[in-house]
């Protein structure tokens, strides 16, 4: 049973993180719309609905939904082939209905079969992409749109060659503002007094300082002034009629067009896979290790895409960059996502001229910090130490994501992981058993000889169904191999959830190298004693 969440319980931290996500999402929504060949406001509409509607309906605590860079090529080709943005919106609406159906048939459970090393490889790869893509913006070179995650760019360059082009297009004002912004972002969490001011996120301070500094450059006539093409470029409607034109509706007369249906199925499949990957990643990021019902997530995404299509917005997914920014900024609940959607809506309608003063170099600094969090070298070291069966899928996914795209990278990592598992399990069967119990009985979970990441879903479901105030014995006496994914699940269950829900856990037969027996010794002692007393 899903616990009822008090959305206002952590309003201070959630408002602060929602503000950071809003600052990150604004240029991404515009950039993705621009790259997709769609009206600029279609990206904002998708971001608003992704934040408010999907944010409310989703059970994820930290993920953020909005227009996705991974769909830009599909959207651009679709609009061109259909010859009409209105016809494309019909395809998005049908895609939303398909996602809704996928949620009801429980297709979201496939996310349980994504191994952690592949997910971590994907995140690290995206982190490197963000860093590579934002370096030019930090130097004042902005020919490539914000939000591009493809190795080969629309301007003919690639992620590496674009950096070399920066040498010929350096804008000193942008460099100064990017460095000042980075300094604020780094020092804010190192100086005790500033760190204690939780309501004011450092990203907002960096944005305000950059706007004021650039205004000073402009007023003083300095050649350091950052020109319009290097600032956020949000359309500014000047009349009610222009506001009305923002809302574009689907062309239902195109329902018989076979291309519309093919595009709809393509968007539904790609958007659903990207969402499930992001949800699995966001659950890994969540400090409280809360699990998201991925079937509910697919339903939420479906409703979001239906509404987005009806209002003239782009298709959406749960997106890694904004999710990481949200988690890094200290989000505690999905209220942060909802706040970011509300800020997008209010700000683009009320203060677009102010937003258009934000230098892209400042937002590049914010994203560079997000990229570093994802591509932390410690992650590579961690998987190297776990051995070749963990490291090879991780590094293959990492490299393929950087040099191709997210889906191809994950597909390669999955293929390698499956090959390793099949090789190790060719002659071994898996047996998982949970005894029937009544209140007060001890629940026994016996692990088989070989436990791979393919068994993660069943174990995850079993652990999630264990009631509060229970006594549990997890027995690995006959187990030769346990996947790190399953070990992580058991470790998180023992260290975090067991304490929160007063579950007494005893581990039997686990090797010391797994670092499970050493955690929670007090709880184990209490459990043994209570068992004796009974």
Coordinates of C-alpha atoms in Angstrom, one line a residue:
X1 CA 0.0 0.0 0.0
X2 CA 1.3 3.4 -1.0
X3 CA 1.8 5.8 1.9
X4 CA 0.1 9.2 1.7
X5 CA 2.7 11.9 1.2
X6 CA 2.5 15.3 2.8
X7 CA 3.7 17.5 0.0
X8 CA 4.3 20.5 2.4
X9 CA 6.4 18.6 4.9
X10 CA 9.7 19.7 3.4
X11 CA 8.6 23.0 1.7
X12 CA 11.8 24.9 2.4
X13 CA 14.2 22.4 0.8
X14 CA 11.7 21.6 -2.0
X15 CA 11.1 25.2 -2.9
X16 CA 14.8 25.8 -3.0
X17 CA 15.5 22.7 -5.2
X18 CA 12.4 23.5 -7.4
X19 CA 13.9 26.9 -8.1
X20 CA 17.2 25.4 -9.2
X21 CA 15.4 22.9 -11.5
X22 CA 13.4 25.8 -13.0
X23 CA 16.6 27.7 -13.8
X24 CA 18.0 24.5 -15.5
X25 CA 14.8 23.6 -17.2
X26 CA 14.0 27.0 -18.8
X27 CA 16.8 27.0 -21.4
X28 CA 16.5 23.2 -22.0
X29 CA 12.8 23.5 -22.8
X30 CA 13.5 26.3 -25.2
X31 CA 16.6 24.6 -26.7
X32 CA 14.9 21.3 -27.3
X33 CA 11.9 23.0 -28.9
X34 CA 14.3 24.9 -31.2
X35 CA 16.2 21.7 -32.2
X36 CA 12.9 19.9 -32.8
X37 CA 11.7 22.4 -35.3
X38 CA 8.7 23.2 -33.1
X39 CA 7.3 26.5 -31.7
X40 CA 9.5 27.7 -28.8
X41 CA 6.5 27.8 -26.4
X42 CA 5.8 24.1 -27.1
X43 CA 8.8 23.2 -25.0
X44 CA 7.6 25.4 -22.1
X45 CA 4.1 23.9 -22.3
X46 CA 5.6 20.4 -22.0
X47 CA 7.8 21.5 -19.1
X48 CA 4.9 23.0 -17.2
X49 CA 2.7 19.9 -17.6
X50 CA 5.6 17.6 -16.9
X51 CA 6.3 19.6 -13.7
X52 CA 2.7 20.1 -12.4
X53 CA 0.6 17.3 -13.7
X54 CA 3.1 14.4 -14.1
X55 CA 4.9 15.6 -10.9
X56 CA 1.6 15.3 -9.0
X57 CA 0.5 12.0 -10.5
X58 CA 3.9 10.3 -10.3
X59 CA 5.0 8.4 -7.2
X60 CA 8.7 9.3 -7.8
X61 CA 10.0 11.6 -5.2
X62 CA 12.9 13.2 -7.1
X63 CA 12.4 12.6 -10.9
X64 CA 11.5 15.6 -13.1
X65 CA 9.6 15.3 -16.4
X66 CA 9.7 17.6 -19.5
X67 CA 10.7 17.7 -23.1
X68 CA 13.5 15.3 -23.7
X69 CA 16.7 15.7 -25.8
X70 CA 16.5 12.0 -26.8
X71 CA 13.3 12.7 -28.7
X72 CA 14.5 15.7 -30.7
X73 CA 15.6 13.8 -33.8
X74 CA 12.3 11.8 -33.8
X75 CA 10.2 15.0 -33.4
X76 CA 12.1 17.0 -36.1
X77 CA 11.8 14.1 -38.6
X78 CA 8.1 13.6 -37.7
X79 CA 7.1 17.3 -38.2
X80 CA 8.9 17.3 -41.5
X81 CA 7.3 14.1 -42.7
X82 CA 3.8 15.0 -41.6
X83 CA 4.2 18.6 -42.9
X84 CA 2.2 20.0 -40.0
X85 CA 2.8 20.5 -36.3
X86 CA -0.9 20.0 -35.7
X87 CA -0.8 16.5 -37.2
X88 CA 2.3 15.8 -35.1
X89 CA 0.4 16.7 -32.0
X90 CA -2.2 14.1 -32.8
X91 CA 0.7 11.5 -32.9
X92 CA 1.8 12.7 -29.4
X93 CA -1.8 12.3 -28.1
X94 CA -2.0 8.8 -29.4
X95 CA 1.5 8.1 -27.9
X96 CA 0.1 9.2 -24.6
X97 CA -2.8 6.9 -24.8
X98 CA -0.4 4.0 -25.7
X99 CA 1.7 4.8 -22.6
X100 CA -1.5 4.8 -20.5
X101 CA -2.3 1.3 -21.8
X102 CA 1.3 0.2 -21.1
X103 CA 0.9 1.3 -17.5
X104 CA -2.4 -0.6 -17.0
X105 CA -0.8 -3.8 -18.5
X106 CA 2.1 -3.4 -16.0
X107 CA 4.8 -2.9 -18.7
X108 CA 6.8 -0.7 -16.3
X109 CA 8.1 -3.8 -14.4
X110 CA 10.8 -4.2 -17.1
X111 CA 12.7 -1.5 -15.4
X112 CA 13.6 -4.0 -12.6
X113 CA 15.8 -5.8 -15.1
X114 CA 18.1 -2.8 -15.8
X115 CA 21.3 -3.7 -13.9
X116 CA 22.8 -1.1 -11.7
X117 CA 26.2 -1.0 -13.5
X118 CA 24.4 -0.1 -16.8
X119 CA 22.3 2.6 -15.1
X120 CA 25.4 4.1 -13.4
X121 CA 27.3 3.9 -16.8
X122 CA 24.4 5.8 -18.4
X123 CA 24.5 8.5 -15.7
X124 CA 28.2 8.9 -15.9
X125 CA 28.0 9.1 -19.7
X126 CA 25.3 11.8 -19.6
X127 CA 27.5 13.7 -17.0
X128 CA 30.4 13.8 -19.5
X129 CA 28.1 14.8 -22.3
X130 CA 26.8 17.7 -20.1
X131 CA 30.3 18.9 -19.4
X132 CA 31.4 18.7 -23.0
X133 CA 28.3 20.4 -24.3
X134 CA 28.4 23.2 -21.7
X135 CA 32.1 24.2 -22.1
X136 CA 31.4 26.2 -25.3
X137 CA 28.4 28.0 -23.7
X138 CA 30.7 28.9 -20.7
X139 CA 33.1 30.6 -23.2
X140 CA 30.3 32.4 -25.0
X141 CA 30.1 30.2 -28.0
X142 CA 26.4 29.2 -28.6
X143 CA 25.8 27.8 -32.1
X144 CA 24.5 24.5 -30.6
X145 CA 21.3 24.6 -28.7
X146 CA 21.0 24.0 -25.0
X147 CA 19.9 20.5 -24.2
X148 CA 21.7 18.8 -27.1
X149 CA 22.9 15.3 -25.9
X150 CA 23.8 13.8 -29.3
X151 CA 27.5 13.3 -30.2
X152 CA 27.0 14.5 -33.8
X153 CA 25.4 17.9 -33.7
X154 CA 23.0 19.6 -36.1
X155 CA 25.7 22.3 -36.9
X156 CA 28.0 19.7 -38.3
X157 CA 30.3 19.5 -35.3
X158 CA 30.6 16.9 -32.6
X159 CA 31.0 17.0 -28.9
X160 CA 34.8 17.3 -29.1
X161 CA 35.2 19.4 -32.3
X162 CA 32.8 22.0 -30.9
X163 CA 35.2 22.6 -28.0
X164 CA 38.1 23.3 -30.4
X165 CA 35.9 25.8 -32.3
X166 CA 35.7 27.8 -29.0
X167 CA 39.2 29.2 -29.5
X168 CA 38.0 31.3 -32.4
X169 CA 34.9 32.6 -30.6
X170 CA 35.9 33.4 -27.1
X171 CA 33.7 36.0 -25.3
X172 CA 35.6 37.4 -22.3
X173 CA 32.4 38.6 -20.5
X174 CA 30.9 35.1 -20.7
X175 CA 34.1 33.5 -19.3
X176 CA 34.1 36.0 -16.3
X177 CA 30.4 35.4 -15.6
X178 CA 30.8 31.6 -15.9
X179 CA 33.8 31.6 -13.5
X180 CA 32.0 33.9 -10.9
X181 CA 29.0 31.6 -11.2
X182 CA 31.1 28.5 -10.6
X183 CA 32.8 30.1 -7.6
X184 CA 29.4 30.9 -6.1
X185 CA 28.1 27.4 -6.7
X186 CA 31.2 25.8 -5.2
X187 CA 31.9 28.1 -2.2
X188 CA 28.2 28.3 -1.1
X189 CA 28.4 24.7 0.2
X190 CA 31.8 25.2 1.8
X191 CA 31.2 28.4 3.8
X192 CA 29.2 27.5 7.0
X193 CA 27.2 30.8 7.1
X194 CA 26.1 30.5 3.4
X195 CA 25.4 26.8 3.7
X196 CA 22.9 27.5 6.5
X197 CA 20.8 29.7 4.2
X198 CA 18.8 26.8 2.8
X199 CA 15.9 28.8 1.3
X200 CA 18.2 30.7 -1.1
X201 CA 19.8 28.3 -3.6
X202 CA 23.3 29.2 -4.8
X203 CA 22.1 28.8 -8.5
X204 CA 19.6 31.7 -7.9
X205 CA 22.4 33.9 -6.4
X206 CA 24.6 33.1 -9.4
X207 CA 21.9 34.1 -11.8
X208 CA 21.1 37.3 -10.0
X209 CA 24.8 38.3 -9.8
X210 CA 25.3 37.5 -13.5
X211 CA 22.4 39.6 -14.6
X212 CA 23.5 42.6 -12.5
X213 CA 27.1 42.2 -13.6
X214 CA 26.1 42.0 -17.3
X215 CA 23.8 45.0 -16.9
X216 CA 26.8 46.9 -15.4
X217 CA 28.9 45.9 -18.5
X218 CA 26.1 47.1 -20.8
X219 CA 25.5 50.4 -19.0
X220 CA 29.3 51.2 -18.9
X221 CA 29.7 50.5 -22.6
X222 CA 32.3 47.8 -21.8
X223 CA 33.3 45.3 -24.5
X224 CA 32.7 42.6 -21.8
X225 CA 28.9 43.0 -22.3
X226 CA 27.1 39.8 -23.3
X227 CA 24.9 40.4 -26.3
X228 CA 21.4 39.2 -26.9
X229 CA 22.4 36.0 -28.8
X230 CA 24.2 34.8 -25.7
X231 CA 21.3 35.3 -23.4
X232 CA 18.1 33.3 -22.7
X233 CA 15.7 33.9 -25.6
X234 CA 12.1 33.5 -24.5
X235 CA 9.4 34.9 -26.8
X236 CA 7.6 37.9 -25.3
X237 CA 3.9 38.1 -26.3
X238 CA 2.7 41.7 -26.4
X239 CA -1.0 41.2 -26.8
X240 CA -3.8 38.8 -25.8
X241 CA -4.1 37.6 -29.3
X242 CA -0.4 36.5 -29.3
X243 CA -1.1 34.6 -26.0
X244 CA -4.1 32.8 -27.7
X245 CA -1.9 31.8 -30.6
X246 CA 0.5 29.9 -28.2
X247 CA -2.2 27.2 -27.7
X248 CA -2.2 24.9 -30.8
X249 CA -4.5 21.9 -31.0
X250 CA -4.1 18.5 -32.7
X251 CA -5.4 18.0 -36.2
X252 CA -7.9 15.1 -35.7
X253 CA -8.5 14.9 -39.4
X254 CA -5.1 13.2 -39.8
X255 CA -6.3 10.1 -37.7
X256 CA -6.3 8.0 -40.9
X257 CA -2.7 8.9 -41.8
X258 CA -0.6 5.7 -41.2
X259 CA 2.5 7.9 -40.6
X260 CA 0.8 9.4 -37.6
X261 CA 0.3 6.0 -36.0
X262 CA 3.9 4.9 -36.8
X263 CA 5.3 8.1 -35.2
X264 CA 2.9 7.7 -32.2
X265 CA 4.1 4.1 -31.6
X266 CA 7.8 5.2 -31.9
X267 CA 7.3 8.1 -29.5
X268 CA 5.5 5.9 -27.0
X269 CA 8.2 3.2 -27.0
X270 CA 11.2 5.5 -26.9
X271 CA 9.6 7.9 -24.3
X272 CA 8.6 5.0 -22.1
X273 CA 12.1 3.4 -22.2
X274 CA 13.8 6.7 -21.4
X275 CA 11.3 7.3 -18.6
X276 CA 11.9 3.9 -17.0
X277 CA 15.7 4.3 -17.3
X278 CA 15.4 7.7 -15.6
X279 CA 13.1 6.4 -12.9
X280 CA 15.5 3.6 -12.1
X281 CA 18.3 6.1 -12.0
X282 CA 16.4 8.6 -9.8
X283 CA 15.6 5.8 -7.3
X284 CA 19.3 5.1 -7.1
X285 CA 20.0 8.8 -6.4
X286 CA 17.3 9.1 -3.7
X287 CA 19.1 9.2 -0.3
X288 CA 16.1 7.6 1.4
X289 CA 16.1 4.7 -1.2
X290 CA 12.3 4.9 -1.9
X291 CA 11.1 2.8 -4.8
X292 CA 8.8 4.2 -7.5
X293 CA 5.9 2.2 -9.0
X294 CA 6.9 2.3 -12.6
X295 CA 3.5 1.2 -13.9
X296 CA 2.0 4.3 -12.2
X297 CA 4.8 6.4 -13.7
X298 CA 3.9 5.2 -17.3
X299 CA 0.2 6.2 -16.6
X300 CA 1.3 9.6 -15.3
X301 CA 3.5 10.1 -18.4
X302 CA 0.7 9.0 -20.7
X303 CA -1.7 11.6 -19.1
X304 CA 1.0 14.2 -19.3
X305 CA 1.6 13.6 -23.0
X306 CA -2.2 13.6 -23.8
X307 CA -2.5 17.0 -22.1
X308 CA 0.7 18.3 -23.7
X309 CA -0.6 17.4 -27.1
X310 CA -4.0 19.0 -26.5
X311 CA -2.3 22.3 -25.5
X312 CA 0.3 22.3 -28.2
X313 CA 3.3 20.9 -26.2
X314 CA 6.1 18.6 -27.1
X315 CA 6.2 14.9 -26.0
X316 CA 7.9 14.4 -22.6
X317 CA 9.7 11.8 -20.6
X318 CA 11.3 11.7 -17.2
X319 CA 14.7 13.4 -17.8
X320 CA 18.1 12.7 -16.2
X321 CA 19.6 16.1 -16.2
X322 CA 16.8 17.9 -14.5
X323 CA 16.3 14.9 -12.1
X324 CA 20.0 15.1 -11.1
X325 CA 19.8 18.9 -10.6
X326 CA 16.7 18.3 -8.4
X327 CA 18.4 15.6 -6.3
X328 CA 21.6 17.6 -6.0
X329 CA 19.8 20.7 -4.9
X330 CA 18.3 18.7 -2.0
X331 CA 14.8 17.8 -3.0
X332 CA 12.9 15.7 -0.4
X333 CA 9.6 15.1 -2.2
X334 CA 7.8 15.6 -5.6
X335 CA 6.7 19.0 -4.4
X336 CA 10.0 20.3 -5.8
X337 CA 9.0 19.1 -9.3
X338 CA 5.6 20.7 -9.0
X339 CA 7.1 24.0 -7.8
X340 CA 9.5 24.0 -10.8
X341 CA 6.4 23.6 -13.1
X342 CA 4.6 26.4 -11.4
X343 CA 7.6 28.7 -11.6
X344 CA 7.9 27.9 -15.4
X345 CA 4.3 28.8 -15.9
X346 CA 4.2 32.0 -13.8
X347 CA 7.6 33.4 -14.9
X348 CA 7.2 33.0 -18.7
X349 CA 3.8 34.7 -18.5
X350 CA 4.8 37.4 -16.0
X351 CA 8.5 38.2 -16.3
X352 CA 9.8 37.0 -19.7
X353 CA 11.8 40.2 -20.1
X354 CA 13.7 39.5 -16.9
X355 CA 14.4 35.9 -17.9
X356 CA 15.8 37.1 -21.2
X357 CA 18.6 38.9 -19.3
X358 CA 20.0 35.6 -18.0
X359 CA 23.4 34.8 -19.6
X360 CA 23.7 31.3 -21.0
X361 CA 27.2 31.2 -19.4
X362 CA 25.6 31.2 -16.0
X363 CA 23.3 28.4 -16.8
X364 CA 26.3 26.5 -18.3
X365 CA 28.0 26.8 -14.9
X366 CA 25.0 25.3 -13.1
X367 CA 24.9 22.4 -15.6
X368 CA 28.7 21.9 -15.3
X369 CA 28.2 21.2 -11.6
X370 CA 25.3 18.8 -12.5
X371 CA 27.6 17.0 -15.0
X372 CA 30.4 16.7 -12.4
X373 CA 28.0 15.1 -9.9
X374 CA 27.0 12.5 -12.5
X375 CA 30.5 11.8 -13.9
X376 CA 32.4 11.7 -10.6
X377 CA 35.7 9.8 -11.1
X378 CA 34.9 7.9 -7.9
X379 CA 32.1 6.1 -9.7
X380 CA 34.6 4.7 -12.3
X381 CA 36.9 3.6 -9.5
X382 CA 34.0 2.0 -7.6
X383 CA 33.1 -0.3 -10.5
X384 CA 36.7 -1.1 -11.4
X385 CA 37.1 -2.5 -7.9
X386 CA 34.0 -4.6 -8.3
X387 CA 35.7 -6.7 -11.0
X388 CA 35.4 -7.2 -14.7
X389 CA 31.8 -8.5 -14.7
X390 CA 30.7 -5.2 -13.2
X391 CA 33.2 -2.9 -14.8
X392 CA 32.9 -4.0 -18.5
X393 CA 29.1 -3.4 -18.8
X394 CA 29.6 -0.1 -16.9
X395 CA 32.4 1.3 -19.1
X396 CA 30.8 0.0 -22.3
X397 CA 27.5 1.8 -21.5
X398 CA 29.5 4.9 -20.5
X399 CA 31.4 5.1 -23.7
X400 CA 28.5 4.3 -26.0
X401 CA 26.3 6.9 -24.3
X402 CA 29.0 9.6 -24.9
X403 CA 29.7 8.6 -28.5
X404 CA 26.2 7.7 -29.7
X405 CA 23.1 8.3 -27.5
X406 CA 21.4 7.1 -24.3
X407 CA 19.4 4.3 -25.8
X408 CA 22.2 2.8 -27.9
X409 CA 24.5 3.0 -24.9
X410 CA 22.1 1.2 -22.5
X411 CA 21.3 -1.4 -25.2
X412 CA 25.0 -2.2 -25.5
X413 CA 25.4 -2.4 -21.7
X414 CA 22.4 -4.7 -21.4
X415 CA 23.6 -7.0 -24.1
X416 CA 27.0 -7.4 -22.4
X417 CA 25.4 -7.9 -19.0
X418 CA 23.1 -10.6 -20.3
X419 CA 26.0 -12.4 -22.0
X420 CA 27.9 -12.4 -18.7
X421 CA 24.9 -13.7 -16.8
X422 CA 24.1 -16.4 -19.3
X423 CA 27.7 -17.6 -19.3
X424 CA 27.7 -17.8 -15.5
X425 CA 24.2 -19.3 -15.2
X426 CA 24.2 -21.8 -18.1
X427 CA 24.1 -24.8 -15.8
X428 CA 22.6 -23.3 -12.6
X429 CA 19.0 -22.8 -11.7
X430 CA 17.6 -20.1 -9.4
X431 CA 15.3 -20.9 -6.5
X432 CA 13.7 -18.2 -4.4
X433 CA 11.4 -19.1 -1.4
X434 CA 9.3 -17.1 1.1
X435 CA 7.5 -19.1 3.7
X436 CA 3.8 -18.4 4.6
X437 CA 3.6 -16.5 7.9
X438 CA 1.2 -15.1 10.5
X439 CA 1.7 -12.1 12.8
X440 CA 4.6 -12.8 15.1
X441 CA 6.1 -15.6 12.9
X442 CA 9.6 -15.3 11.5
X443 CA 9.8 -14.7 7.7
X444 CA 12.5 -16.8 6.0
X445 CA 14.0 -15.7 2.7
X446 CA 16.3 -18.4 1.3
X447 CA 18.6 -17.4 -1.5
X448 CA 19.6 -20.0 -4.1
X449 CA 23.0 -21.0 -5.3
X450 CA 23.2 -18.3 -8.0
X451 CA 21.4 -15.0 -7.6
X452 CA 21.8 -12.6 -10.7
X453 CA 20.4 -9.2 -11.5
X454 CA 17.6 -11.1 -13.4
X455 CA 16.3 -12.1 -9.9
X456 CA 16.3 -8.4 -8.7
X457 CA 12.6 -7.9 -9.5
X458 CA 11.3 -10.9 -7.5
X459 CA 13.5 -10.1 -4.5
X460 CA 12.7 -6.4 -4.7
X461 CA 8.9 -7.2 -4.7
X462 CA 9.3 -9.6 -1.8
X463 CA 11.3 -7.1 0.4
X464 CA 8.8 -4.3 -0.4
X465 CA 5.9 -6.5 0.8
X466 CA 7.4 -7.3 4.2
X467 CA 5.2 -5.6 6.8
X468 CA 6.4 -3.4 9.6
X469 CA 7.4 -4.9 13.0
X470 CA 8.4 -8.2 11.3
X471 CA 11.3 -10.6 12.0
X472 CA 13.2 -11.6 8.9
X473 CA 15.9 -14.2 8.2
X474 CA 17.7 -13.8 4.9
X475 CA 19.7 -17.0 4.4
X476 CA 22.6 -17.2 1.8
X477 CA 24.2 -20.3 3.3
X478 CA 23.9 -22.2 -0.1
X479 CA 24.7 -19.2 -2.3
X480 CA 27.8 -19.1 -4.4
X481 CA 27.2 -15.9 -6.2
X482 CA 25.0 -12.8 -5.5
X483 CA 24.8 -9.9 -8.0
X484 CA 25.8 -6.6 -6.6
X485 CA 22.3 -5.2 -7.5
X486 CA 20.7 -7.7 -5.1
X487 CA 23.4 -7.1 -2.4
X488 CA 22.6 -3.4 -2.6
X489 CA 18.9 -4.1 -2.2
X490 CA 19.5 -6.2 0.9
X491 CA 22.0 -3.7 2.3
X492 CA 19.6 -0.8 1.9
X493 CA 16.8 -2.8 3.4
X494 CA 18.9 -3.7 6.4
X495 CA 20.4 -0.3 7.0
X496 CA 17.5 2.1 6.2
X497 CA 14.1 0.6 5.9
X498 CA 14.4 -2.0 8.7
X499 CA 15.1 0.9 11.1
X500 CA 12.3 3.1 9.8
X501 CA 9.7 0.3 10.1
X502 CA 11.1 -1.6 13.1
X503 CA 11.9 -4.8 11.1
X504 CA 14.3 -7.1 12.8
X505 CA 16.7 -8.5 10.2
X506 CA 19.1 -11.5 10.6
X507 CA 21.6 -12.3 7.8
X508 CA 22.9 -15.8 7.6
X509 CA 25.8 -17.1 5.4
X510 CA 26.8 -13.8 3.8
X511 CA 30.6 -13.3 3.3
X512 CA 32.4 -10.6 5.2
X513 CA 33.4 -9.1 1.9
X514 CA 29.8 -8.2 1.3
X515 CA 30.0 -5.8 4.2
X516 CA 26.5 -6.8 5.3
X517 CA 27.1 -8.7 8.5
X518 CA 28.9 -5.7 10.0
X519 CA 25.9 -3.3 9.5
X520 CA 23.2 -3.1 12.1
X521 CA 24.9 -5.4 14.8
X522 CA 22.6 -3.9 17.5
X523 CA 19.5 -4.8 15.6
X524 CA 20.7 -8.4 15.0
X525 CA 21.5 -8.8 18.7
X526 CA 18.0 -7.6 19.7
X527 CA 16.5 -9.9 17.1
X528 CA 18.3 -13.0 18.4
X529 CA 17.4 -12.2 22.0
X530 CA 13.8 -11.6 21.2
X531 CA 13.7 -14.9 19.3
X532 CA 15.1 -16.7 22.4
X533 CA 12.5 -15.1 24.7
X534 CA 9.7 -16.3 22.4

